[in-house]
């Protein structure tokens, strides 16, 4: 019987998505405390370690039915178990990784999967030059085996690390095979049917957000938008230059059409 991924489990239990997104942060902080044999932790200490405020943490834990003990705090080991159970990490989750380039290799070799309840069941690729090689002791198998692997190993989570042009096709095949949760590293937006959860990891977007904050910390203001007559700076990224050029061409065409329309209108007006 195919298992239900954690997203739908927690929604069925009435836990808000924002709380679900913070549970792994709490678990990471609690695991670090457990490894140091810390028995209890206050909401303030745990909130600081997780990077949230203590009021939000207490509200999140209330959804789990965990309220701590006044003057003592939360039992670290019990919270680790409680959050792990809520996230579905007390069972084994087989995962397939599709696209075994540099990123796919890195993920296959990531040692944190097994310790967090995930098992890489298979590595898949369509490139004959890659199929037959290995990563992390696993052979890279051909995409033609996808459906049989998903069925035989009851895979419900797929990881896409393909180039953007292939991501949607891979996504469609995963969904058709029965995968209901997808982690997408390809820099593109995927379309999925209802009942399928997609989480997107885009490193370039995260870097752009950091660049925004660095600019603000330095006290710099964004550069003014160039006018139609001003050239875009050469240091502007290529896609931005292309977009600006397209806008200038569109503005010029609109102005030309407007001028032509005025001329035509004047030509038909009586003297």
PDB file of C-alpha atoms in Angstrom:
ATOM      1  CA  UNK A   1       0.000   0.000   0.000  1.00  0.00           C
ATOM      2  CA  UNK A   2       1.397   3.400  -0.993  1.00  0.00           C
ATOM      3  CA  UNK A   3       2.094   5.703   1.931  1.00  0.00           C
ATOM      4  CA  UNK A   4       0.828   9.267   2.248  1.00  0.00           C
ATOM      5  CA  UNK A   5       3.550  11.965   2.187  1.00  0.00           C
ATOM      6  CA  UNK A   6       3.897  14.208   5.194  1.00  0.00           C
ATOM      7  CA  UNK A   7       2.309  17.289   3.561  1.00  0.00           C
ATOM      8  CA  UNK A   8      -1.112  15.686   3.313  1.00  0.00           C
ATOM      9  CA  UNK A   9      -0.731  13.954   6.696  1.00  0.00           C
ATOM     10  CA  UNK A  10      -0.193  17.235   8.507  1.00  0.00           C
ATOM     11  CA  UNK A  11      -2.914  19.071   6.576  1.00  0.00           C
ATOM     12  CA  UNK A  12      -5.338  16.310   7.575  1.00  0.00           C
ATOM     13  CA  UNK A  13      -4.362  16.916  11.213  1.00  0.00           C
ATOM     14  CA  UNK A  14      -5.042  20.645  10.921  1.00  0.00           C
ATOM     15  CA  UNK A  15      -1.436  21.871  11.176  1.00  0.00           C
ATOM     16  CA  UNK A  16      -0.869  25.063   9.120  1.00  0.00           C
ATOM     17  CA  UNK A  17       1.619  24.908   6.252  1.00  0.00           C
ATOM     18  CA  UNK A  18       3.685  27.717   7.843  1.00  0.00           C
ATOM     19  CA  UNK A  19       4.067  25.596  10.980  1.00  0.00           C
ATOM     20  CA  UNK A  20       4.997  22.536   8.915  1.00  0.00           C
ATOM     21  CA  UNK A  21       7.728  24.600   7.219  1.00  0.00           C
ATOM     22  CA  UNK A  22       9.232  25.456  10.622  1.00  0.00           C
ATOM     23  CA  UNK A  23       9.137  21.960  12.123  1.00  0.00           C
ATOM     24  CA  UNK A  24      12.392  20.897  10.376  1.00  0.00           C
ATOM     25  CA  UNK A  25      14.099  23.987  11.850  1.00  0.00           C
ATOM     26  CA  UNK A  26      13.031  22.974  15.348  1.00  0.00           C
ATOM     27  CA  UNK A  27      14.077  19.384  14.708  1.00  0.00           C
ATOM     28  CA  UNK A  28      17.537  20.448  13.539  1.00  0.00           C
ATOM     29  CA  UNK A  29      18.057  22.588  16.652  1.00  0.00           C
ATOM     30  CA  UNK A  30      16.704  19.855  18.939  1.00  0.00           C
ATOM     31  CA  UNK A  31      18.906  17.207  17.348  1.00  0.00           C
ATOM     32  CA  UNK A  32      21.959  19.355  18.030  1.00  0.00           C
ATOM     33  CA  UNK A  33      20.886  19.688  21.684  1.00  0.00           C
ATOM     34  CA  UNK A  34      20.285  15.946  21.919  1.00  0.00           C
ATOM     35  CA  UNK A  35      23.749  15.214  20.574  1.00  0.00           C
ATOM     36  CA  UNK A  36      25.146  17.366  23.400  1.00  0.00           C
ATOM     37  CA  UNK A  37      23.003  15.431  25.940  1.00  0.00           C
ATOM     38  CA  UNK A  38      20.992  18.538  26.864  1.00  0.00           C
ATOM     39  CA  UNK A  39      17.851  17.196  28.651  1.00  0.00           C
ATOM     40  CA  UNK A  40      15.541  20.223  28.523  1.00  0.00           C
ATOM     41  CA  UNK A  41      15.317  23.529  26.686  1.00  0.00           C
ATOM     42  CA  UNK A  42      13.260  26.674  27.199  1.00  0.00           C
ATOM     43  CA  UNK A  43      11.073  28.079  24.431  1.00  0.00           C
ATOM     44  CA  UNK A  44      13.307  31.165  24.272  1.00  0.00           C
ATOM     45  CA  UNK A  45      16.504  29.109  23.873  1.00  0.00           C
ATOM     46  CA  UNK A  46      14.997  26.825  21.260  1.00  0.00           C
ATOM     47  CA  UNK A  47      13.437  29.724  19.360  1.00  0.00           C
ATOM     48  CA  UNK A  48      16.816  31.461  19.186  1.00  0.00           C
ATOM     49  CA  UNK A  49      18.507  28.294  17.958  1.00  0.00           C
ATOM     50  CA  UNK A  50      15.812  27.807  15.288  1.00  0.00           C
ATOM     51  CA  UNK A  51      15.758  31.460  14.220  1.00  0.00           C
ATOM     52  CA  UNK A  52      12.129  32.226  15.140  1.00  0.00           C
ATOM     53  CA  UNK A  53      10.463  34.148  17.973  1.00  0.00           C
ATOM     54  CA  UNK A  54       9.392  32.272  21.097  1.00  0.00           C
ATOM     55  CA  UNK A  55       5.689  33.186  20.800  1.00  0.00           C
ATOM     56  CA  UNK A  56       5.560  31.652  17.325  1.00  0.00           C
ATOM     57  CA  UNK A  57       7.369  28.547  18.578  1.00  0.00           C
ATOM     58  CA  UNK A  58       4.897  28.051  21.431  1.00  0.00           C
ATOM     59  CA  UNK A  59       1.999  28.481  19.019  1.00  0.00           C
ATOM     60  CA  UNK A  60       3.536  25.938  16.619  1.00  0.00           C
ATOM     61  CA  UNK A  61       4.049  23.406  19.409  1.00  0.00           C
ATOM     62  CA  UNK A  62       0.447  23.837  20.559  1.00  0.00           C
ATOM     63  CA  UNK A  63      -0.619  22.227  17.259  1.00  0.00           C
ATOM     64  CA  UNK A  64       1.420  19.197  18.304  1.00  0.00           C
ATOM     65  CA  UNK A  65      -0.189  19.124  21.739  1.00  0.00           C
ATOM     66  CA  UNK A  66       3.128  19.949  23.385  1.00  0.00           C
ATOM     67  CA  UNK A  67       3.141  22.829  25.870  1.00  0.00           C
ATOM     68  CA  UNK A  68       6.270  22.276  27.937  1.00  0.00           C
ATOM     69  CA  UNK A  69       6.525  22.640  31.711  1.00  0.00           C
ATOM     70  CA  UNK A  70       6.662  26.024  33.407  1.00  0.00           C
ATOM     71  CA  UNK A  71      10.086  26.615  34.930  1.00  0.00           C
ATOM     72  CA  UNK A  72      11.505  23.527  33.225  1.00  0.00           C
ATOM     73  CA  UNK A  73      10.877  23.916  29.498  1.00  0.00           C
ATOM     74  CA  UNK A  74      10.555  21.199  26.882  1.00  0.00           C
ATOM     75  CA  UNK A  75      11.925  17.675  27.081  1.00  0.00           C
ATOM     76  CA  UNK A  76      14.427  17.542  24.207  1.00  0.00           C
ATOM     77  CA  UNK A  77      14.246  13.799  23.465  1.00  0.00           C
ATOM     78  CA  UNK A  78      10.457  13.741  23.556  1.00  0.00           C
ATOM     79  CA  UNK A  79      10.219  16.733  21.196  1.00  0.00           C
ATOM     80  CA  UNK A  80      12.664  15.082  18.775  1.00  0.00           C
ATOM     81  CA  UNK A  81      10.434  12.028  18.699  1.00  0.00           C
ATOM     82  CA  UNK A  82       7.218  14.059  18.503  1.00  0.00           C
ATOM     83  CA  UNK A  83       8.337  16.244  15.592  1.00  0.00           C
ATOM     84  CA  UNK A  84       9.959  13.318  13.790  1.00  0.00           C
ATOM     85  CA  UNK A  85       6.691  11.383  14.063  1.00  0.00           C
ATOM     86  CA  UNK A  86       4.662  14.376  12.837  1.00  0.00           C
ATOM     87  CA  UNK A  87       6.966  14.815   9.839  1.00  0.00           C
ATOM     88  CA  UNK A  88       6.749  11.129   9.022  1.00  0.00           C
ATOM     89  CA  UNK A  89      10.432  10.537   9.746  1.00  0.00           C
ATOM     90  CA  UNK A  90       9.897   7.506  11.962  1.00  0.00           C
ATOM     91  CA  UNK A  91       9.499   5.415   8.807  1.00  0.00           C
ATOM     92  CA  UNK A  92      11.620   4.815   5.732  1.00  0.00           C
ATOM     93  CA  UNK A  93      10.914   7.003   2.669  1.00  0.00           C
ATOM     94  CA  UNK A  94      12.373   5.689  -0.596  1.00  0.00           C
ATOM     95  CA  UNK A  95      13.407   8.483  -2.969  1.00  0.00           C
ATOM     96  CA  UNK A  96      14.384   8.491  -6.640  1.00  0.00           C
ATOM     97  CA  UNK A  97      16.778  11.110  -8.038  1.00  0.00           C
ATOM     98  CA  UNK A  98      16.372  11.884 -11.733  1.00  0.00           C
ATOM     99  CA  UNK A  99      19.229  13.627 -13.538  1.00  0.00           C
ATOM    100  CA  UNK A 100      22.665  12.491 -12.399  1.00  0.00           C
ATOM    101  CA  UNK A 101      24.836  15.423 -13.338  1.00  0.00           C
ATOM    102  CA  UNK A 102      26.994  17.301 -10.821  1.00  0.00           C
ATOM    103  CA  UNK A 103      24.058  18.205  -8.573  1.00  0.00           C
ATOM    104  CA  UNK A 104      22.521  14.744  -8.813  1.00  0.00           C
ATOM    105  CA  UNK A 105      25.855  13.197  -7.830  1.00  0.00           C
ATOM    106  CA  UNK A 106      26.169  15.572  -4.878  1.00  0.00           C
ATOM    107  CA  UNK A 107      22.687  14.721  -3.621  1.00  0.00           C
ATOM    108  CA  UNK A 108      23.282  10.991  -4.048  1.00  0.00           C
ATOM    109  CA  UNK A 109      26.402  11.309  -1.899  1.00  0.00           C
ATOM    110  CA  UNK A 110      24.701  13.419   0.770  1.00  0.00           C
ATOM    111  CA  UNK A 111      24.938  11.464   4.005  1.00  0.00           C
ATOM    112  CA  UNK A 112      22.075  13.257   5.713  1.00  0.00           C
ATOM    113  CA  UNK A 113      19.310  11.422   3.875  1.00  0.00           C
ATOM    114  CA  UNK A 114      19.576   8.134   5.759  1.00  0.00           C
ATOM    115  CA  UNK A 115      19.820   9.762   9.190  1.00  0.00           C
ATOM    116  CA  UNK A 116      16.657  11.750   8.491  1.00  0.00           C
ATOM    117  CA  UNK A 117      14.418   8.944   7.317  1.00  0.00           C
ATOM    118  CA  UNK A 118      15.079   8.979   3.563  1.00  0.00           C
ATOM    119  CA  UNK A 119      16.608   6.235   1.461  1.00  0.00           C
ATOM    120  CA  UNK A 120      17.817   6.811  -2.079  1.00  0.00           C
ATOM    121  CA  UNK A 121      16.116   3.929  -3.868  1.00  0.00           C
ATOM    122  CA  UNK A 122      17.427   4.643  -7.364  1.00  0.00           C
ATOM    123  CA  UNK A 123      19.374   7.058  -9.545  1.00  0.00           C
ATOM    124  CA  UNK A 124      17.945   7.641 -13.014  1.00  0.00           C
ATOM    125  CA  UNK A 125      19.165   9.346 -16.169  1.00  0.00           C
ATOM    126  CA  UNK A 126      18.391   9.234 -19.905  1.00  0.00           C
ATOM    127  CA  UNK A 127      21.948   9.919 -21.108  1.00  0.00           C
ATOM    128  CA  UNK A 128      23.598   6.687 -22.349  1.00  0.00           C
ATOM    129  CA  UNK A 129      26.969   8.117 -21.321  1.00  0.00           C
ATOM    130  CA  UNK A 130      25.767   8.378 -17.705  1.00  0.00           C
ATOM    131  CA  UNK A 131      23.667   5.218 -17.448  1.00  0.00           C
ATOM    132  CA  UNK A 132      25.759   2.376 -16.022  1.00  0.00           C
ATOM    133  CA  UNK A 133      28.019   4.637 -13.978  1.00  0.00           C
ATOM    134  CA  UNK A 134      27.613   4.826 -10.218  1.00  0.00           C
ATOM    135  CA  UNK A 135      27.239   7.356  -7.430  1.00  0.00           C
ATOM    136  CA  UNK A 136      27.322   6.659  -3.704  1.00  0.00           C
ATOM    137  CA  UNK A 137      27.553   2.964  -4.510  1.00  0.00           C
ATOM    138  CA  UNK A 138      24.331   2.982  -6.541  1.00  0.00           C
ATOM    139  CA  UNK A 139      24.198   2.285 -10.283  1.00  0.00           C
ATOM    140  CA  UNK A 140      22.675   4.914 -12.530  1.00  0.00           C
ATOM    141  CA  UNK A 141      19.731   3.267 -14.248  1.00  0.00           C
ATOM    142  CA  UNK A 142      17.910   4.282 -17.416  1.00  0.00           C
ATOM    143  CA  UNK A 143      14.732   6.336 -17.305  1.00  0.00           C
ATOM    144  CA  UNK A 144      12.939   3.429 -18.980  1.00  0.00           C
ATOM    145  CA  UNK A 145      13.024   1.701 -15.589  1.00  0.00           C
ATOM    146  CA  UNK A 146      11.294   4.548 -13.758  1.00  0.00           C
ATOM    147  CA  UNK A 147       7.796   3.077 -13.629  1.00  0.00           C
ATOM    148  CA  UNK A 148       8.923  -0.372 -12.467  1.00  0.00           C
ATOM    149  CA  UNK A 149      11.169   1.132  -9.768  1.00  0.00           C
ATOM    150  CA  UNK A 150       8.418   3.395  -8.420  1.00  0.00           C
ATOM    151  CA  UNK A 151       6.004   0.464  -8.255  1.00  0.00           C
ATOM    152  CA  UNK A 152       8.352  -2.149  -6.826  1.00  0.00           C
ATOM    153  CA  UNK A 153       9.873   0.148  -4.167  1.00  0.00           C
ATOM    154  CA  UNK A 154       6.698   2.095  -3.403  1.00  0.00           C
ATOM    155  CA  UNK A 155       8.389   5.404  -4.139  1.00  0.00           C
ATOM    156  CA  UNK A 156       6.257   8.466  -3.442  1.00  0.00           C
ATOM    157  CA  UNK A 157       9.000  11.146  -3.474  1.00  0.00           C
ATOM    158  CA  UNK A 158      10.971  12.143  -6.567  1.00  0.00           C
ATOM    159  CA  UNK A 159      13.883  14.576  -6.836  1.00  0.00           C
ATOM    160  CA  UNK A 160      14.427  16.346 -10.165  1.00  0.00           C
ATOM    161  CA  UNK A 161      17.939  17.620 -10.936  1.00  0.00           C
ATOM    162  CA  UNK A 162      17.674  17.709 -14.730  1.00  0.00           C
ATOM    163  CA  UNK A 163      18.244  20.673 -17.067  1.00  0.00           C
ATOM    164  CA  UNK A 164      15.151  22.937 -17.154  1.00  0.00           C
ATOM    165  CA  UNK A 165      14.060  21.789 -20.616  1.00  0.00           C
ATOM    166  CA  UNK A 166      13.598  18.204 -19.450  1.00  0.00           C
ATOM    167  CA  UNK A 167      12.102  18.872 -16.015  1.00  0.00           C
ATOM    168  CA  UNK A 168       8.412  19.013 -16.945  1.00  0.00           C
ATOM    169  CA  UNK A 169       8.587  15.806 -18.977  1.00  0.00           C
ATOM    170  CA  UNK A 170      10.331  14.040 -16.099  1.00  0.00           C
ATOM    171  CA  UNK A 171       7.763  15.446 -13.681  1.00  0.00           C
ATOM    172  CA  UNK A 172       4.901  14.139 -15.833  1.00  0.00           C
ATOM    173  CA  UNK A 173       6.420  10.664 -15.906  1.00  0.00           C
ATOM    174  CA  UNK A 174       6.963  10.646 -12.142  1.00  0.00           C
ATOM    175  CA  UNK A 175       3.362  11.655 -11.538  1.00  0.00           C
ATOM    176  CA  UNK A 176       2.021   9.105 -14.007  1.00  0.00           C
ATOM    177  CA  UNK A 177       4.090   6.426 -12.266  1.00  0.00           C
ATOM    178  CA  UNK A 178       2.465   7.280  -8.936  1.00  0.00           C
ATOM    179  CA  UNK A 179       4.896   9.740  -7.319  1.00  0.00           C
ATOM    180  CA  UNK A 180       2.932  12.296  -5.291  1.00  0.00           C
ATOM    181  CA  UNK A 181       5.681  14.542  -3.886  1.00  0.00           C
ATOM    182  CA  UNK A 182       8.432  16.209  -5.942  1.00  0.00           C
ATOM    183  CA  UNK A 183      11.499  18.187  -4.930  1.00  0.00           C
ATOM    184  CA  UNK A 184      12.509  20.280  -7.935  1.00  0.00           C
ATOM    185  CA  UNK A 185      16.040  21.656  -8.333  1.00  0.00           C
ATOM    186  CA  UNK A 186      15.574  22.548 -12.018  1.00  0.00           C
ATOM    187  CA  UNK A 187      15.252  26.321 -12.596  1.00  0.00           C
ATOM    188  CA  UNK A 188      11.725  26.127 -13.978  1.00  0.00           C
ATOM    189  CA  UNK A 189       8.161  26.070 -12.691  1.00  0.00           C
ATOM    190  CA  UNK A 190       6.463  22.678 -12.862  1.00  0.00           C
ATOM    191  CA  UNK A 191       2.783  22.077 -13.547  1.00  0.00           C
ATOM    192  CA  UNK A 192       1.268  19.224 -11.558  1.00  0.00           C
ATOM    193  CA  UNK A 193      -2.268  17.951 -10.963  1.00  0.00           C
ATOM    194  CA  UNK A 194      -4.146  18.323  -7.691  1.00  0.00           C
ATOM    195  CA  UNK A 195      -2.891  15.958  -5.042  1.00  0.00           C
ATOM    196  CA  UNK A 196       0.777  16.311  -6.004  1.00  0.00           C
ATOM    197  CA  UNK A 197       3.051  18.445  -3.809  1.00  0.00           C
ATOM    198  CA  UNK A 198       6.036  20.277  -5.309  1.00  0.00           C
ATOM    199  CA  UNK A 199       8.830  21.989  -3.409  1.00  0.00           C
ATOM    200  CA  UNK A 200      11.230  24.108  -5.466  1.00  0.00           C
ATOM    201  CA  UNK A 201      14.862  24.792  -4.612  1.00  0.00           C
ATOM    202  CA  UNK A 202      16.342  27.572  -6.760  1.00  0.00           C
ATOM    203  CA  UNK A 203      19.845  28.587  -5.698  1.00  0.00           C
ATOM    204  CA  UNK A 204      19.979  31.561  -8.081  1.00  0.00           C
ATOM    205  CA  UNK A 205      16.832  33.064  -6.535  1.00  0.00           C
ATOM    206  CA  UNK A 206      18.275  32.674  -3.041  1.00  0.00           C
ATOM    207  CA  UNK A 207      21.489  34.395  -4.143  1.00  0.00           C
ATOM    208  CA  UNK A 208      19.511  37.233  -5.731  1.00  0.00           C
ATOM    209  CA  UNK A 209      17.616  37.747  -2.465  1.00  0.00           C
ATOM    210  CA  UNK A 210      20.935  37.873  -0.597  1.00  0.00           C
ATOM    211  CA  UNK A 211      22.211  40.418  -3.134  1.00  0.00           C
ATOM    212  CA  UNK A 212      19.151  42.572  -2.393  1.00  0.00           C
ATOM    213  CA  UNK A 213      19.923  42.530   1.344  1.00  0.00           C
ATOM    214  CA  UNK A 214      23.632  43.189   0.764  1.00  0.00           C
ATOM    215  CA  UNK A 215      22.743  46.236  -1.332  1.00  0.00           C
ATOM    216  CA  UNK A 216      20.490  47.547   1.448  1.00  0.00           C
ATOM    217  CA  UNK A 217      23.095  46.904   4.148  1.00  0.00           C
ATOM    218  CA  UNK A 218      25.625  48.871   2.117  1.00  0.00           C
ATOM    219  CA  UNK A 219      23.185  51.794   1.975  1.00  0.00           C
ATOM    220  CA  UNK A 220      22.991  51.698  -1.787  1.00  0.00           C
ATOM    221  CA  UNK A 221      19.854  52.540  -3.717  1.00  0.00           C
ATOM    222  CA  UNK A 222      18.805  50.607  -6.818  1.00  0.00           C
ATOM    223  CA  UNK A 223      19.944  52.272 -10.007  1.00  0.00           C
ATOM    224  CA  UNK A 224      17.361  54.351 -11.826  1.00  0.00           C
ATOM    225  CA  UNK A 225      15.610  52.631 -14.680  1.00  0.00           C
ATOM    226  CA  UNK A 226      17.290  53.728 -17.931  1.00  0.00           C
ATOM    227  CA  UNK A 227      15.253  55.820 -20.317  1.00  0.00           C
ATOM    228  CA  UNK A 228      14.685  54.768 -23.930  1.00  0.00           C
ATOM    229  CA  UNK A 229      17.638  56.966 -24.977  1.00  0.00           C
ATOM    230  CA  UNK A 230      20.071  55.724 -22.313  1.00  0.00           C
ATOM    231  CA  UNK A 231      22.107  52.532 -22.852  1.00  0.00           C
ATOM    232  CA  UNK A 232      21.795  49.808 -20.246  1.00  0.00           C
ATOM    233  CA  UNK A 233      25.035  49.379 -18.304  1.00  0.00           C
ATOM    234  CA  UNK A 234      27.248  46.626 -19.614  1.00  0.00           C
ATOM    235  CA  UNK A 235      27.521  45.066 -16.160  1.00  0.00           C
ATOM    236  CA  UNK A 236      23.788  44.431 -16.107  1.00  0.00           C
ATOM    237  CA  UNK A 237      23.104  40.688 -16.522  1.00  0.00           C
ATOM    238  CA  UNK A 238      22.484  39.561 -20.103  1.00  0.00           C
ATOM    239  CA  UNK A 239      18.797  38.618 -19.627  1.00  0.00           C
ATOM    240  CA  UNK A 240      18.123  42.030 -18.064  1.00  0.00           C
ATOM    241  CA  UNK A 241      19.815  43.808 -20.980  1.00  0.00           C
ATOM    242  CA  UNK A 242      17.739  41.779 -23.404  1.00  0.00           C
ATOM    243  CA  UNK A 243      14.522  42.618 -21.548  1.00  0.00           C
ATOM    244  CA  UNK A 244      15.395  46.322 -21.471  1.00  0.00           C
ATOM    245  CA  UNK A 245      16.172  46.301 -25.194  1.00  0.00           C
ATOM    246  CA  UNK A 246      12.828  44.614 -25.879  1.00  0.00           C
ATOM    247  CA  UNK A 247      11.028  47.279 -23.858  1.00  0.00           C
ATOM    248  CA  UNK A 248      12.813  50.057 -25.758  1.00  0.00           C
ATOM    249  CA  UNK A 249      11.861  48.493 -29.081  1.00  0.00           C
ATOM    250  CA  UNK A 250       8.260  48.169 -27.953  1.00  0.00           C
ATOM    251  CA  UNK A 251       8.209  51.783 -26.758  1.00  0.00           C
ATOM    252  CA  UNK A 252       9.663  52.948 -30.062  1.00  0.00           C
ATOM    253  CA  UNK A 253       7.125  50.953 -32.058  1.00  0.00           C
ATOM    254  CA  UNK A 254       4.275  52.343 -29.961  1.00  0.00           C
ATOM    255  CA  UNK A 255       5.501  55.896 -30.454  1.00  0.00           C
ATOM    256  CA  UNK A 256       5.861  55.336 -34.198  1.00  0.00           C
ATOM    257  CA  UNK A 257       2.347  53.913 -34.409  1.00  0.00           C
ATOM    258  CA  UNK A 258       0.975  56.826 -32.415  1.00  0.00           C
ATOM    259  CA  UNK A 259       2.743  59.382 -34.640  1.00  0.00           C
ATOM    260  CA  UNK A 260       1.482  57.611 -37.757  1.00  0.00           C
ATOM    261  CA  UNK A 261      -2.035  57.592 -36.344  1.00  0.00           C
ATOM    262  CA  UNK A 262      -1.869  61.329 -35.696  1.00  0.00           C
ATOM    263  CA  UNK A 263      -0.626  61.944 -39.239  1.00  0.00           C
ATOM    264  CA  UNK A 264      -3.389  59.798 -40.755  1.00  0.00           C
ATOM    265  CA  UNK A 265      -6.027  61.517 -38.651  1.00  0.00           C
ATOM    266  CA  UNK A 266      -4.845  64.962 -39.684  1.00  0.00           C
ATOM    267  CA  UNK A 267      -4.851  63.893 -43.343  1.00  0.00           C
ATOM    268  CA  UNK A 268      -8.566  63.043 -43.308  1.00  0.00           C
ATOM    269  CA  UNK A 269      -9.687  66.115 -41.338  1.00  0.00           C
ATOM    270  CA  UNK A 270     -11.259  68.895 -43.443  1.00  0.00           C
ATOM    271  CA  UNK A 271      -9.147  71.995 -43.927  1.00  0.00           C
TER     272      UNK A 271
END
